[in-house]
Tab-separated table of N, CA and C in Angstrom:
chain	number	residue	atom	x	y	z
A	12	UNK	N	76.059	-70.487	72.437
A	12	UNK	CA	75.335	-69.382	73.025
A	12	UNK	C	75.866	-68.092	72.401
A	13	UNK	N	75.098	-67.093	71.987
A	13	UNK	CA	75.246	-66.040	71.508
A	13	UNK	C	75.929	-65.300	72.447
A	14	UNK	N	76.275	-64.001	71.778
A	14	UNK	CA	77.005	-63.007	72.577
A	14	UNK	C	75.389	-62.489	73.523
A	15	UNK	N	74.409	-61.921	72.523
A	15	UNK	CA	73.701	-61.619	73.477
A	15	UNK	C	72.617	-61.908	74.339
A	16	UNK	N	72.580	-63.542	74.052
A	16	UNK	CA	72.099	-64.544	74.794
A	16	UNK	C	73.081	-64.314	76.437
A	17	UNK	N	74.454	-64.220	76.147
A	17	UNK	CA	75.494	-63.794	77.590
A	17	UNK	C	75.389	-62.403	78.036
A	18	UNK	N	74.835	-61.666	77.191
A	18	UNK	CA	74.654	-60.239	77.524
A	18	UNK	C	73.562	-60.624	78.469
A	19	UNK	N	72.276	-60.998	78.250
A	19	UNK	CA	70.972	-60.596	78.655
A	19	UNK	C	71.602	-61.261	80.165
A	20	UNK	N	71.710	-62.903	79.877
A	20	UNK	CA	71.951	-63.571	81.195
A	20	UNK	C	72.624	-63.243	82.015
A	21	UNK	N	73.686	-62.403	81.806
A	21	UNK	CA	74.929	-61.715	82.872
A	21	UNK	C	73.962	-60.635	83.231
A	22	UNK	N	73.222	-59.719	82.922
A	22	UNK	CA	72.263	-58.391	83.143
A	22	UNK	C	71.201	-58.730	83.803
A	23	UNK	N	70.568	-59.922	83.667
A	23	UNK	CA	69.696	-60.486	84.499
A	23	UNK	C	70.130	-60.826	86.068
A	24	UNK	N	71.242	-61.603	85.818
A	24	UNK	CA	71.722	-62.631	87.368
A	24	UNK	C	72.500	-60.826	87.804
A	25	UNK	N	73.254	-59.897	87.363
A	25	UNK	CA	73.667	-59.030	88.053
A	25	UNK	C	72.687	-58.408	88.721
A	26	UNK	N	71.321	-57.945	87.916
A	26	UNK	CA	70.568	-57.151	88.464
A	26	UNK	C	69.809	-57.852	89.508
A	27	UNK	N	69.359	-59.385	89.587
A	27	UNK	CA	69.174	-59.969	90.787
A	27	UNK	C	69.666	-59.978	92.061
A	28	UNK	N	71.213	-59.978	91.856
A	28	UNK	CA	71.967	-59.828	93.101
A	28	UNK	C	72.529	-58.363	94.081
A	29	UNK	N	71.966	-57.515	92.746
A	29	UNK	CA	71.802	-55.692	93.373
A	29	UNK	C	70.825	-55.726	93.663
A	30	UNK	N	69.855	-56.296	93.498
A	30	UNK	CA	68.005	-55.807	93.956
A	30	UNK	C	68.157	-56.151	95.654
A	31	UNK	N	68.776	-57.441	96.118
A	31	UNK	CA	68.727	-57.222	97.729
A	31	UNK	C	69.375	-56.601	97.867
A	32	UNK	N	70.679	-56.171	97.911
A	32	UNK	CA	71.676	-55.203	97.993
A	32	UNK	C	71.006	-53.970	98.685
A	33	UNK	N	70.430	-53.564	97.228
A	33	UNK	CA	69.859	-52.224	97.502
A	33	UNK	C	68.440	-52.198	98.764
A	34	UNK	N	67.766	-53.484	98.409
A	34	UNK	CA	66.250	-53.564	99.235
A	34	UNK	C	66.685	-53.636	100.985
A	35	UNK	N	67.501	-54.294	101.383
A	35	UNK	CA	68.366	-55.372	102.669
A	35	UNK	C	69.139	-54.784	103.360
A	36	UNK	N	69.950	-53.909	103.025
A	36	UNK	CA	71.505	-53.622	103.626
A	36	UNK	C	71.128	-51.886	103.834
A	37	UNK	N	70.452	-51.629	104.205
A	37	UNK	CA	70.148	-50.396	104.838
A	37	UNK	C	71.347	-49.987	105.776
A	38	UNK	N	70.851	-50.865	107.069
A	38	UNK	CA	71.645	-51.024	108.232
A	38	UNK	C	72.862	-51.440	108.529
A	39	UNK	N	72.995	-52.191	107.386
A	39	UNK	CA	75.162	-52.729	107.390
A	39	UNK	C	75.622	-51.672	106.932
A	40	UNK	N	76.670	-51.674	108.332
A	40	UNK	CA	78.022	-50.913	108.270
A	40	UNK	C	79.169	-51.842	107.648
A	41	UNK	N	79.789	-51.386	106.538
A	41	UNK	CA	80.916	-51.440	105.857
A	41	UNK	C	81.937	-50.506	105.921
A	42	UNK	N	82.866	-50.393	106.357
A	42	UNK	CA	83.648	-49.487	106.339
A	42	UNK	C	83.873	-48.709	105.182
A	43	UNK	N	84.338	-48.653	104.054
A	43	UNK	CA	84.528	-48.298	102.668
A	43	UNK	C	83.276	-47.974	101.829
A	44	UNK	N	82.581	-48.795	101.636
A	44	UNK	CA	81.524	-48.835	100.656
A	44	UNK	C	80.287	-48.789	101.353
A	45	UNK	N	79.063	-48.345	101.028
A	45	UNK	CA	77.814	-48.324	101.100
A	45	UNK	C	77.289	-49.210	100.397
A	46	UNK	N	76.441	-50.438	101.046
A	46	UNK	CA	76.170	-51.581	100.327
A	46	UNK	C	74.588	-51.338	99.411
A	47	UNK	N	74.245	-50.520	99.898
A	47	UNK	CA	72.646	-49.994	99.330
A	47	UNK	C	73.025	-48.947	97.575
A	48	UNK	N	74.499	-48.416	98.061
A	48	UNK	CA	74.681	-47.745	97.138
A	48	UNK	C	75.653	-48.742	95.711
A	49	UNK	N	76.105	-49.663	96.402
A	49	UNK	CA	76.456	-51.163	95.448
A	49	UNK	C	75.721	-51.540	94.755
A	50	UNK	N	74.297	-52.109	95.392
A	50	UNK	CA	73.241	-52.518	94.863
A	50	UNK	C	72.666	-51.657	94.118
A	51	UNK	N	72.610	-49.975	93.918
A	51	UNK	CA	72.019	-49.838	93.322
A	51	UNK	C	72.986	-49.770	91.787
A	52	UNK	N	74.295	-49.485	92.069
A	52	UNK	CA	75.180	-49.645	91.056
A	52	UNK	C	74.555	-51.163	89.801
A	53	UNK	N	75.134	-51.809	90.796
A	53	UNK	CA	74.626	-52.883	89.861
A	53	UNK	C	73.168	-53.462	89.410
A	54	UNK	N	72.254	-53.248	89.923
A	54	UNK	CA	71.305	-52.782	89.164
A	54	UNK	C	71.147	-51.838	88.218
A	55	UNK	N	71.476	-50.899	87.738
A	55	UNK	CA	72.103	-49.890	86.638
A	55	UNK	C	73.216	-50.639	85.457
A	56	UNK	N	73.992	-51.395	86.166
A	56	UNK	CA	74.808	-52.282	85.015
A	56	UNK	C	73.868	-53.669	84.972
A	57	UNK	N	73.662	-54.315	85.415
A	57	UNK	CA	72.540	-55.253	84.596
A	57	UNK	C	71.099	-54.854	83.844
A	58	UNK	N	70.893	-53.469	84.496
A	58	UNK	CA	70.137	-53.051	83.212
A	58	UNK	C	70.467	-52.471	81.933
A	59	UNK	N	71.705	-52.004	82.176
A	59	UNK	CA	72.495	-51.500	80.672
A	59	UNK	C	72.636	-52.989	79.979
A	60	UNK	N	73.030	-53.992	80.487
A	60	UNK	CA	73.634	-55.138	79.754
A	60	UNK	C	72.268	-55.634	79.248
A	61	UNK	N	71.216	-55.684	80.194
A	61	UNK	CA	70.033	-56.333	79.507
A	61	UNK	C	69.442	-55.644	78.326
A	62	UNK	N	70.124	-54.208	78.072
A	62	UNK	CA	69.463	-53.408	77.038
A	62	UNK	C	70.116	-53.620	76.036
A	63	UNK	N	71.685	-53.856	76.484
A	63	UNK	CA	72.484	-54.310	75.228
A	63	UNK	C	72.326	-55.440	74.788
A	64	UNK	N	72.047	-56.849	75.247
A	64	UNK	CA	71.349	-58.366	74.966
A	64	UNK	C	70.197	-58.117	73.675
A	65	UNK	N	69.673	-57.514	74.378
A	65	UNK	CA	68.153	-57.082	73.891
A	65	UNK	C	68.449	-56.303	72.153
A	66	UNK	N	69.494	-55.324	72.027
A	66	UNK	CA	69.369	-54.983	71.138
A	66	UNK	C	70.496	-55.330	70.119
A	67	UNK	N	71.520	-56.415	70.867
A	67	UNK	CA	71.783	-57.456	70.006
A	67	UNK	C	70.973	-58.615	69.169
A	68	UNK	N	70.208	-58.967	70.232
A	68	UNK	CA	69.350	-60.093	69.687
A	68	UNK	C	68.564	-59.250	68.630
A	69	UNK	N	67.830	-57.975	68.707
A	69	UNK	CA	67.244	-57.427	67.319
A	69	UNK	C	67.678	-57.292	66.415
A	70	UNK	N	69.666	-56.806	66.201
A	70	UNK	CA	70.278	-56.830	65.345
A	70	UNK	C	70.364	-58.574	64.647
A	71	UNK	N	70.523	-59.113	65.678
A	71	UNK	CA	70.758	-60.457	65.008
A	71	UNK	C	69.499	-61.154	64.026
A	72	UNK	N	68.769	-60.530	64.514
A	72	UNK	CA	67.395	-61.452	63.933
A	72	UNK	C	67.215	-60.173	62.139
A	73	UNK	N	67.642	-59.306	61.966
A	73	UNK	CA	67.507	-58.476	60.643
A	73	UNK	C	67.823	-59.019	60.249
């Protein structure tokens, strides 16, 4: 498996698991952290990684 075959797939499954985060957890109290504001974190890093996958795989294919 390529590097950015692991890029895309890590950017994908992260940004899956911020999308409820952010959609769900309105109402949970966490002491420390804001779970809406987690989710949206990581949605922001699985979309950076999926951009970096993405423009590995273009480099790779020149």
């Amino acid at each position: 498996m390529s590097q950015a075959s692991k890029n895309l797939l890590e950017g994908i499954v992260t940004f899956l698991i911020g999308l409820p985060l952010w959609l769900f957890t309105a109402d949970v109290d966490v002491p420390v952290v804001t779970l809406t504001k987690v989710g949206l974190v990581m949605m922001c890093g699985g979309g950076a990684l999926v951009l970096v996958g993405l423009y590995r795989r273009v480099r790779e294919n020149r």
